Short mmCIF file of N, CA and C and ligand atoms in Angstrom, two decimals:
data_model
loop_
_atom_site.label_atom_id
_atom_site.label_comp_id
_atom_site.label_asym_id
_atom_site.label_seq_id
_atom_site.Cartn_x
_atom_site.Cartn_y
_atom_site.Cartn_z
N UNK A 1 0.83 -1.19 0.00
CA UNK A 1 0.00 0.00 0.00
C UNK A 1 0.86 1.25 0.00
N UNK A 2 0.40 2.76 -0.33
CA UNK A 2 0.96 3.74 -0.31
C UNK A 2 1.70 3.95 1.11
N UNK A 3 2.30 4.80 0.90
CA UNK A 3 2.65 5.09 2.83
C UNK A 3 3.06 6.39 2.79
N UNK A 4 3.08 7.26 3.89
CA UNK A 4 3.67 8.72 3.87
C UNK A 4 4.56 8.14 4.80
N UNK A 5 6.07 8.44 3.96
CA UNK A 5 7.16 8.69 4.90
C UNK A 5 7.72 10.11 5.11
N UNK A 6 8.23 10.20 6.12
CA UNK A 6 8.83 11.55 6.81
C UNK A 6 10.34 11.64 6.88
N UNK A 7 11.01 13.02 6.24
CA UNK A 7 12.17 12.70 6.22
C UNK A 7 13.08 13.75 6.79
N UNK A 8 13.89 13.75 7.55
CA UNK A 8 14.86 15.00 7.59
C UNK A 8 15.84 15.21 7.11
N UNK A 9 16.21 16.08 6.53
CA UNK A 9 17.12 16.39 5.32
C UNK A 9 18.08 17.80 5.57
N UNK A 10 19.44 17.25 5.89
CA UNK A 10 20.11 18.32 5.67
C UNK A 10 20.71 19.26 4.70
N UNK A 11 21.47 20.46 4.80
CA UNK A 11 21.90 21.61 4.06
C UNK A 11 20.54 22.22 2.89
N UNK A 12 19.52 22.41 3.51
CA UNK A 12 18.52 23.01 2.43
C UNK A 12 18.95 24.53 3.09
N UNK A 13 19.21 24.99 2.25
CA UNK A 13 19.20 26.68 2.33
C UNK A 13 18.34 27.60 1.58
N UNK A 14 18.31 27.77 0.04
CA UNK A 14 17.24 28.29 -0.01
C UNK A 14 16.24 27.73 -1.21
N UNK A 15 15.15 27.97 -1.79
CA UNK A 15 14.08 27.33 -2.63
C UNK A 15 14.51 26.81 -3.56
N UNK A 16 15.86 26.94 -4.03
CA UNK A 16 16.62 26.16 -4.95
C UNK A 16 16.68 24.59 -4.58
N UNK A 17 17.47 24.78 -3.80
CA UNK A 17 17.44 23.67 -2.78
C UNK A 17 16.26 22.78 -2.68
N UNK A 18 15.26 22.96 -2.28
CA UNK A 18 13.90 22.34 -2.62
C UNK A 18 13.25 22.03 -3.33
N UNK A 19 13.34 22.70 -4.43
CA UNK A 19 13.41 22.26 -5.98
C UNK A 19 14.01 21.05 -6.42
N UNK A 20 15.22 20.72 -5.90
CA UNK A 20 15.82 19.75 -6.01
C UNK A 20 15.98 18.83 -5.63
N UNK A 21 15.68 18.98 -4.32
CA UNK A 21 15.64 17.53 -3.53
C UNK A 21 13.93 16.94 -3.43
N UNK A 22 12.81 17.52 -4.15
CA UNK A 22 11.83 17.49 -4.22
C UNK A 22 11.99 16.63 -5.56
N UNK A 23 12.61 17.28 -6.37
CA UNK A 23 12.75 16.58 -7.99
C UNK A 23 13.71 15.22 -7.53
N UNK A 24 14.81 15.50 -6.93
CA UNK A 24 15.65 13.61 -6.73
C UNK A 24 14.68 13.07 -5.99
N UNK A 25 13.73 13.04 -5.50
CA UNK A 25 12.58 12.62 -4.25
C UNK A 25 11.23 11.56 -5.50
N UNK A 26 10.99 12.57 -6.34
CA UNK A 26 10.02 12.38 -7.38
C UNK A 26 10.07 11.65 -8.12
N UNK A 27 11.67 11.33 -8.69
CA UNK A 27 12.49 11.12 -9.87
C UNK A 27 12.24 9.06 -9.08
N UNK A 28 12.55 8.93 -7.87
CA UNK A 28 12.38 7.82 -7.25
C UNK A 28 11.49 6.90 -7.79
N UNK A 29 11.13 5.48 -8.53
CA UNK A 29 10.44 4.65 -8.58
C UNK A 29 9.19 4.43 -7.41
N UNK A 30 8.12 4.86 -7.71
CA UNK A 30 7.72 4.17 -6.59
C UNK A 30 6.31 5.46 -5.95
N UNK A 31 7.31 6.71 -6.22
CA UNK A 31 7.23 8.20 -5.33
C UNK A 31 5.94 8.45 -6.28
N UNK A 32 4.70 8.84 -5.10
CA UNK A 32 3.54 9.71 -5.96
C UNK A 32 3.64 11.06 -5.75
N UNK A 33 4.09 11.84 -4.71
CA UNK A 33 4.42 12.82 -4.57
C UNK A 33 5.69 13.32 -3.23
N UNK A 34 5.79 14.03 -3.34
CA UNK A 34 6.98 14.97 -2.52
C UNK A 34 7.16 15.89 -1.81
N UNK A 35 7.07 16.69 -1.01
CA UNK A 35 6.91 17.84 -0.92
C UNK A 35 7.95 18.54 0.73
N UNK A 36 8.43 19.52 0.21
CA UNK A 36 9.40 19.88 1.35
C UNK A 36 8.91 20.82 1.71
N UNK A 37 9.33 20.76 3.16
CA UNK A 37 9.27 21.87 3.91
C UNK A 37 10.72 22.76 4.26
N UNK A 38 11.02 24.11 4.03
CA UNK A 38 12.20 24.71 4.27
C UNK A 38 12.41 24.88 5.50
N UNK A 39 11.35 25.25 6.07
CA UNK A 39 11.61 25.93 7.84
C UNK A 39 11.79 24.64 8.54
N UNK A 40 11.01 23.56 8.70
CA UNK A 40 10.99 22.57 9.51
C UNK A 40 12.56 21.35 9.10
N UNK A 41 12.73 21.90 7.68
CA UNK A 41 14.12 20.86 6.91
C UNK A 41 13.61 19.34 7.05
N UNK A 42 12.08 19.29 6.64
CA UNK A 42 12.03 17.73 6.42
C UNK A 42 10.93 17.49 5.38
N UNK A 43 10.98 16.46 4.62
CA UNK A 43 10.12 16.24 3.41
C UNK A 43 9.21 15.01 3.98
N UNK A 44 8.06 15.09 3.09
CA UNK A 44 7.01 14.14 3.00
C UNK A 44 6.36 13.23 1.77
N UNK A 45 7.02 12.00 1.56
CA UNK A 45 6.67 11.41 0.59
C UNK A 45 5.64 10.51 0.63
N UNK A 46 4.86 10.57 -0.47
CA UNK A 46 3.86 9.59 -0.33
C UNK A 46 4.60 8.33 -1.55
N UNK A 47 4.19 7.05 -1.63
CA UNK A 47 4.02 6.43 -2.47
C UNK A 47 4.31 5.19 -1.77
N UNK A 48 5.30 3.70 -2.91
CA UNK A 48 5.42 2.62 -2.32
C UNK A 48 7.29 2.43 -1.99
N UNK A 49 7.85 3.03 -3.02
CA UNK A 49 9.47 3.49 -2.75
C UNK A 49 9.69 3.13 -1.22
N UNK A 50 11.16 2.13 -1.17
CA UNK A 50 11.47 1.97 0.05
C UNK A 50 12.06 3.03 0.21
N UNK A 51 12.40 3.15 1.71
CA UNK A 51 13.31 4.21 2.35
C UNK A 51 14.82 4.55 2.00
N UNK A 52 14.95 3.10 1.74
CA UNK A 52 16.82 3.10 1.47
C UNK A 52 16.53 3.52 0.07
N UNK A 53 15.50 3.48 -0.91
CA UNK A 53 15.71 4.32 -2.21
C UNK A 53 16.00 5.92 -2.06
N UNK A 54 14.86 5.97 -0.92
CA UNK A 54 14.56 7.66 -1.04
C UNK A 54 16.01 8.37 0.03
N UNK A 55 16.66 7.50 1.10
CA UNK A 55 17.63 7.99 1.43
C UNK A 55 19.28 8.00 0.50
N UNK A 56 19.01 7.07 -0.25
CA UNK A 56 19.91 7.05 -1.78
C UNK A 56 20.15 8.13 -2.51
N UNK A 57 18.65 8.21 -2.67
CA UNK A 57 18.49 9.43 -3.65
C UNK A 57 19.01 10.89 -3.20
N UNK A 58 18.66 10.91 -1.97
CA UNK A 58 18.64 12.52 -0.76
C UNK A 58 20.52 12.41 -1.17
N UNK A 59 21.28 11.28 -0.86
CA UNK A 59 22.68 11.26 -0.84
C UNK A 59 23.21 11.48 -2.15
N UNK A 60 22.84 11.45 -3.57
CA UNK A 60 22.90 11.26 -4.58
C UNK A 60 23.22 12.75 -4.88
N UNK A 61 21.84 13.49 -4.20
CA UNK A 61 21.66 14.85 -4.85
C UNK A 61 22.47 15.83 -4.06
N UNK A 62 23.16 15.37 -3.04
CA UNK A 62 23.54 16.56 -2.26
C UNK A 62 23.07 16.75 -0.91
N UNK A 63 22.22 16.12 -0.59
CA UNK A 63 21.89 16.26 0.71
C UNK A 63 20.78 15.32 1.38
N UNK A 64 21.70 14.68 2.03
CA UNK A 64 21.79 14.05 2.99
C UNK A 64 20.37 13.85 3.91
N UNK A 65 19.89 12.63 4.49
CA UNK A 65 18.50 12.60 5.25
C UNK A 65 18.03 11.04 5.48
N UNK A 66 17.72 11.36 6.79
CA UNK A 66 16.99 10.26 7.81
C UNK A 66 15.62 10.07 7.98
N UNK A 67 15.39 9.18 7.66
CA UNK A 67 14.24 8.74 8.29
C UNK A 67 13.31 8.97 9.66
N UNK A 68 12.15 9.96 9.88
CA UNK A 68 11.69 10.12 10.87
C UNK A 68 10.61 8.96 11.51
N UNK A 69 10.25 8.65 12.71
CA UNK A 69 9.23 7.58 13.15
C UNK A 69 7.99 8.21 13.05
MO1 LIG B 1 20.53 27.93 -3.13
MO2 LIG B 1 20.87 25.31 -2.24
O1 LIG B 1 21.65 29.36 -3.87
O2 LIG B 1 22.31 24.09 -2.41
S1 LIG B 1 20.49 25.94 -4.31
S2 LIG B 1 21.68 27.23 -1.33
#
C-alpha cells in the first residue's frame, strides 16, 4: 500500500534547494508525490518506494537525510 514517509534532510538553504531535492525525491520509482518543507528541513513522501531508495536518492543529490518515526 501507499505510505507517507517523513524525512529529515540536511543543508537546504534556499528554494533552490527544494526544488531539487523534491525533484531527486520524485524522480524515485515508486514516489507519488513529494513535498518539502524549508523551515521545519524535512520532506514528506507519499508512495510505495522503500526508504533506502529515497535515502539514496537525498545522498545522490547533495543532501543528505533520515528517516523520521
Ligand atoms: Mo541555493 Mo541550495 O543558492 O544548495 S540551491 S543554497
Amino acid at each position: 500500500p501507499a505510505r507517507t514517509t517523513e524525512l529529515a534532510i540536511e543543508g537546504m538553504t534556499c528554494a533552490s534547494c527544494v526544488g531539487r531535492v523534491e525533484r531527486a525525491l520524485k524522480a524515485v520509482p515508486g514516489v507519488s508525490e513529494a513535498s518539502v518543507n524549508l523551515a521545519t528541513e524535512r520532506a514528506t513522501v507519499r508512495g510505495v518506494a522503500p526508504v533506502e531508495h529515497l535515502l539514496a536518492a537525498l545522498e545522490k543529490a547533495g543532501y543528505p537525510g533520515r528517516a523520521i518515526d
